[in-house]
Coordinates of C-alpha atoms in Angstrom, one line a residue:
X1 CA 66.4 92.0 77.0
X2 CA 66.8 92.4 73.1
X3 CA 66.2 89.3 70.9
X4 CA 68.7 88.1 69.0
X5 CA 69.1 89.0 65.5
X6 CA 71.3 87.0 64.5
X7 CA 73.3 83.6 65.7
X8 CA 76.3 82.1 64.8
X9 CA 80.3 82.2 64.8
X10 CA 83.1 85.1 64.5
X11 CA 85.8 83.4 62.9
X12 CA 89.4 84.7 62.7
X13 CA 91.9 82.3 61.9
X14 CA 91.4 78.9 63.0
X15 CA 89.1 80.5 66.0
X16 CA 85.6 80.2 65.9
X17 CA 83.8 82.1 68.9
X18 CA 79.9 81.3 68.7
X19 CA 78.1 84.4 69.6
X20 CA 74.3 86.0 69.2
X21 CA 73.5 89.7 67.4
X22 CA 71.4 91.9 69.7
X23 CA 70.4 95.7 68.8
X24 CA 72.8 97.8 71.0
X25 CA 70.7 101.1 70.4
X26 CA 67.3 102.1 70.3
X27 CA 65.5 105.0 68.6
X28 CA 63.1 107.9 69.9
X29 CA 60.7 108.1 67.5
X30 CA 57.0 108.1 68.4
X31 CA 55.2 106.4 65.9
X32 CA 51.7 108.7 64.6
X33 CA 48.8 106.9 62.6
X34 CA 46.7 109.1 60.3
X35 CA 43.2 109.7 61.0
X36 CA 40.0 110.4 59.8
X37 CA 39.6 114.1 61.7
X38 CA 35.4 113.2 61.7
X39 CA 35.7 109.9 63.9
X40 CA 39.1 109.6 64.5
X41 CA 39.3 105.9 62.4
X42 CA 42.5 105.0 61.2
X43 CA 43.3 105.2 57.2
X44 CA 44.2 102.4 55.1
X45 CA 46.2 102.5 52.1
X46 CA 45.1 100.7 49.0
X47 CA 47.5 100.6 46.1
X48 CA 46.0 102.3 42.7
X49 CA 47.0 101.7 39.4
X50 CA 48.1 105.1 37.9
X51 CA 46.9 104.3 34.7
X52 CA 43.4 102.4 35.1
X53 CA 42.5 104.8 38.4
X54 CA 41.3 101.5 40.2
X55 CA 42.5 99.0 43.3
X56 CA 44.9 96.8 42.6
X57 CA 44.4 93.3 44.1
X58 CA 48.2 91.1 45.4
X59 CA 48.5 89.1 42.3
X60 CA 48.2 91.6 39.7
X61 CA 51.2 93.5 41.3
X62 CA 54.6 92.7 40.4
X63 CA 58.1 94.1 41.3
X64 CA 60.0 96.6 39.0
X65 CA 63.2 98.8 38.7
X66 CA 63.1 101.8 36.3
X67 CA 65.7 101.9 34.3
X68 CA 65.1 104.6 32.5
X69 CA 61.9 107.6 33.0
X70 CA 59.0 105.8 32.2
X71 CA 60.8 102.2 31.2
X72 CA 60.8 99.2 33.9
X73 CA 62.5 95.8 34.1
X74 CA 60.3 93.1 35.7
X75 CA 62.3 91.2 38.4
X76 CA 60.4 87.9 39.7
X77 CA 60.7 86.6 43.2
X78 CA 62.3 83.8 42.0
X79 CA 65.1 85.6 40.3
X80 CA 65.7 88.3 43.1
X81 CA 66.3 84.7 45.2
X82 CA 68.4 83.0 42.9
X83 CA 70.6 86.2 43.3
X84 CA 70.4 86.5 47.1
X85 CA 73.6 85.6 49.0
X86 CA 73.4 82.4 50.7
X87 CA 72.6 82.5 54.4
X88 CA 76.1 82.4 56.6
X89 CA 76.2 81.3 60.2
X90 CA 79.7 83.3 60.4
X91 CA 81.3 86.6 60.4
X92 CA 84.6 86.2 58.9
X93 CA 87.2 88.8 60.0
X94 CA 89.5 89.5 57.4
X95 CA 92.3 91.8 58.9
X96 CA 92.4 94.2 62.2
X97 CA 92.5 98.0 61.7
X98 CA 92.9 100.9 64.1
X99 CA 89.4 102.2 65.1
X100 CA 90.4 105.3 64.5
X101 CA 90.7 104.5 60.8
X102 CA 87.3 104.4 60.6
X103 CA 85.7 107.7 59.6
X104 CA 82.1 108.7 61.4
X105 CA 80.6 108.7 57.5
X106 CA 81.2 104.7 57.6
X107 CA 79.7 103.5 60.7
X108 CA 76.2 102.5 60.7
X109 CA 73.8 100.3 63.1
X110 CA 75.5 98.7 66.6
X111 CA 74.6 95.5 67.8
X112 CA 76.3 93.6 71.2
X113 CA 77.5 89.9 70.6
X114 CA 76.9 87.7 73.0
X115 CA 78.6 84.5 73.8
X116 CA 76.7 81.6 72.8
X117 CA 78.2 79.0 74.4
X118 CA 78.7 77.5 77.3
X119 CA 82.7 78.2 77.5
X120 CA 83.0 82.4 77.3
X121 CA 86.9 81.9 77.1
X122 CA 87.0 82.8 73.2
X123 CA 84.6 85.5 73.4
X124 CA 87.2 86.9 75.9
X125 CA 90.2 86.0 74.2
X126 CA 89.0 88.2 71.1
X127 CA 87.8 90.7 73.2
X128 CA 91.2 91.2 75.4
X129 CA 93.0 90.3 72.5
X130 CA 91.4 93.4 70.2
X131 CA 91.5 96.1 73.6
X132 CA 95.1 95.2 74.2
X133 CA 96.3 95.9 70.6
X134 CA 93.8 99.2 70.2
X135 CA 92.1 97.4 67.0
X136 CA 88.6 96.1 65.4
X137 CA 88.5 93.1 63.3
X138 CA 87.0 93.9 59.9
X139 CA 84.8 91.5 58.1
X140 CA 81.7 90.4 56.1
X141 CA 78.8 88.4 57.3
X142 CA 75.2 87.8 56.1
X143 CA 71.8 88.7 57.9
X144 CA 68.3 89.0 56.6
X145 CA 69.6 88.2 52.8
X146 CA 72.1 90.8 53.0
X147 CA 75.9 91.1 52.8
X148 CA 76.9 93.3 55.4
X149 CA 80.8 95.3 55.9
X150 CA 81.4 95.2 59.8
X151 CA 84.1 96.3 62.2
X152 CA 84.1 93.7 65.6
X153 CA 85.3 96.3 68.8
X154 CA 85.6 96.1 72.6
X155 CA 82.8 98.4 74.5
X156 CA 83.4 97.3 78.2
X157 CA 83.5 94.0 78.8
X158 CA 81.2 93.3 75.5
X159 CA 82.0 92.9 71.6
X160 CA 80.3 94.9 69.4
X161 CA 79.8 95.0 66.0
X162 CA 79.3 97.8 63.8
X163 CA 78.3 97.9 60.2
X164 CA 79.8 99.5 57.5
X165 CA 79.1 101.4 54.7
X166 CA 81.0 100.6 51.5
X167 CA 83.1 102.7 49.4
X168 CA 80.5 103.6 46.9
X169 CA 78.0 104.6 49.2
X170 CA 79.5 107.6 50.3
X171 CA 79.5 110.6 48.5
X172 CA 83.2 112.9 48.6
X173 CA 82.9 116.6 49.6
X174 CA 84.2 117.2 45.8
X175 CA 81.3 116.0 43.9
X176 CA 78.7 117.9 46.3
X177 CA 77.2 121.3 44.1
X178 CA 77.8 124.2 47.0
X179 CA 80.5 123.3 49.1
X180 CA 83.3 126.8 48.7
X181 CA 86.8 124.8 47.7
X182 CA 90.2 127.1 47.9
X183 CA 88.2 130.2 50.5
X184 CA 90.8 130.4 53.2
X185 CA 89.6 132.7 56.7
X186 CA 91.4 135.9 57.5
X187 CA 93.9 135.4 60.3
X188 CA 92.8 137.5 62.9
X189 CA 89.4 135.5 62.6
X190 CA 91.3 132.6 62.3
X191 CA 92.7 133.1 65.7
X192 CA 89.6 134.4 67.5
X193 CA 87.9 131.3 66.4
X194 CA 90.4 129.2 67.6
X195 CA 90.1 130.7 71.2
X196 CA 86.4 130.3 71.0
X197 CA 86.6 126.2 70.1
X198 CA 89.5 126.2 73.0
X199 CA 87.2 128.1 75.7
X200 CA 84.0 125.7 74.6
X201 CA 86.2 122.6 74.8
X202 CA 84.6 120.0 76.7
X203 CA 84.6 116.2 77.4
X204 CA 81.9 113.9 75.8
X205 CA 79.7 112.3 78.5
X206 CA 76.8 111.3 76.4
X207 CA 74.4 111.2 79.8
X208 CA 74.4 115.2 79.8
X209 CA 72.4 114.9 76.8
X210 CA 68.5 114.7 76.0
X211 CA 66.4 114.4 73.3
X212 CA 64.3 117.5 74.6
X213 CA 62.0 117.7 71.8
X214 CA 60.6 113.8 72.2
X215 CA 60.2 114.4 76.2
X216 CA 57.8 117.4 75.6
X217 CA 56.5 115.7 73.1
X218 CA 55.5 113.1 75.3
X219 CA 54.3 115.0 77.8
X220 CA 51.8 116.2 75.9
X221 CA 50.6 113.8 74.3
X222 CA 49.9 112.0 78.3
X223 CA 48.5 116.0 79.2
X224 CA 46.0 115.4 76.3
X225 CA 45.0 111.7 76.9
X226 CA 44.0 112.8 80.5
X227 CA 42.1 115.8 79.5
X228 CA 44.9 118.6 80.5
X229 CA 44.9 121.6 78.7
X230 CA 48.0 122.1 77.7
X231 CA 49.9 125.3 78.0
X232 CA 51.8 127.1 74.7
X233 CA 55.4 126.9 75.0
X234 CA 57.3 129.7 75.1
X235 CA 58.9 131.3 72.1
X236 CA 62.5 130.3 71.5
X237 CA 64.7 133.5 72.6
X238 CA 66.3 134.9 69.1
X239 CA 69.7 136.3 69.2
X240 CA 70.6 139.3 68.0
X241 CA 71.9 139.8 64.6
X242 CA 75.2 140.8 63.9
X243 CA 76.2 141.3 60.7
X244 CA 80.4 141.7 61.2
X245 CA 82.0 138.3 61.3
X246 CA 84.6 139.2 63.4
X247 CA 82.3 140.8 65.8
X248 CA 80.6 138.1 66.0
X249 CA 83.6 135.9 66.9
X250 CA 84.3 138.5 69.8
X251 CA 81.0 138.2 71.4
X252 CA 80.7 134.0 71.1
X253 CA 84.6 134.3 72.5
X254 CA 83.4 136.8 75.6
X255 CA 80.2 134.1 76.3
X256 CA 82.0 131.2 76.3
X257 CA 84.2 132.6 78.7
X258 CA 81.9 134.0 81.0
X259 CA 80.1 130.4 80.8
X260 CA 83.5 128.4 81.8
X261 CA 84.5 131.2 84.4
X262 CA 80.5 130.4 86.4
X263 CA 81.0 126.4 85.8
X264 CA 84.4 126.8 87.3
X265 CA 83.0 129.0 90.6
X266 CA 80.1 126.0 90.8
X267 CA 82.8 123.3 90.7
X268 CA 84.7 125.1 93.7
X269 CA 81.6 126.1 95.6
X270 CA 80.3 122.3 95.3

């Protein structure tokens, strides 16, 4: 089990429901240390000063922020704590939204809360309470000396709690260099492409889904620790090039079709 990040109270209104933060996700990534390719020891990083060329020791270093090419502003560890937001033991929901609300771009990490209490009925009340009206509470709270946006949500029988990015951390479509503004598609392309996102329409089971690339990756690097010669994988099959758009629409339309008519036949001869 997770440990807890995190402990303390969801409060909306008068109610306060004591609950714990735990990670609701976990990453894939395999974690590589660089070598010294004569006897394999691991490297060390020393920090250099760009200036002098030599090894810095701890207490010569000190934190800055560039303000401008070349010109820094000293920050002290006792000013970066005088400015760091007190630690709360709550997360204070200020309103309820409509999940839906919430664009993809927003959402960030997901942790579970779990009641911390001996009494679960408040934990449930909130939860019921936010799955029978279709809503997430929004709110602030503060973990590891930082203020955090969140959204509170039912996921089964568990809350979960999602932070948020803010306004001015997310960059519009407008103010990106490259993206075309006022192209429109032809019609007839229009419509095939239409068919071809209808015919490739599925539902979302997450569970069909593997991170391919880590499991090979993994299995070789357990074929090399046992002193397997591994085998080159095979090249990637490149598809033909077709130059026509609409042609190409045509052909992707006449796939996915053919690929829904055989998953059909399966389903029936299953």
């Amino acid at each position: 089990m997770a440990k807890a990040v995190w402990t303390g109270s969801i409060s909306f209104g008068l109610v306060q429901v004591p609950v714990r933060v735990v990670a609701a996700t976990r990453a894939h990534t395999l974690r590589f240390r660089q070598l010294h390719a004569e006897d394999l020891s691991p490297i060390r990083y020393r920090k250099v000063c760009e200036s002098e060329g030599r090894p810095l020791d701890a207490e010569e270093i000190v934190r800055g922020y560039e303000v401008d090419p070349g010109q820094f502003v000293v920050v002290t560890d006792e000013e970066l704590d005088a400015l760091k937001p007190r630690t709360s033991e709550t997360i204070e929901l200020m309103g309820f939204v409509n999940l839906s609300e919430i664009e993809p771009i927003y959402q960030g990490d997901t942790y579970y809360l779990v009641p911390d209490s001996q009494s679960p009925t408040p934990y449930r009340l909130l939860l019921e309470a936010l799955r029978d009206t279709n809503r997430a509470g929004v709110g602030k709270f503060i973990m590891h000396n930082k203020e955090y946006l969140v959204a509170v949500y039912p996921r089964g029988d568990a809350l979960t709690l999602m932070t948020l990015r803010y306004a001015d951390e997310i960059h519009e479509p407008g103010a990106v260099e490259g993206i075309p503004h006022g192209v429109h598609a032809a019609p007839e392309d229009l419509r095939i492409a239409r068919q071809l996102v209808d015919a490739a329409a599925m539902h979302f089971h997450p569970e069909d889904f593997r991170d391919e690339f880590t499991e090979r990756l993994e299995r070789m690097i357990r074929g090399k620790a046992e002193g397997r010669e591994i085998p080159a994988p095979e090249p990637e099959p490149v598809p033909p090039e077709v130059v026509d758009l609409r042609e190409a629409l045509r052909q992707s339309l006449a796939e996915a079709q053919r690929q829904r008519e055989e998953e059909e036949q399966r389903r029936k001869s299953a």
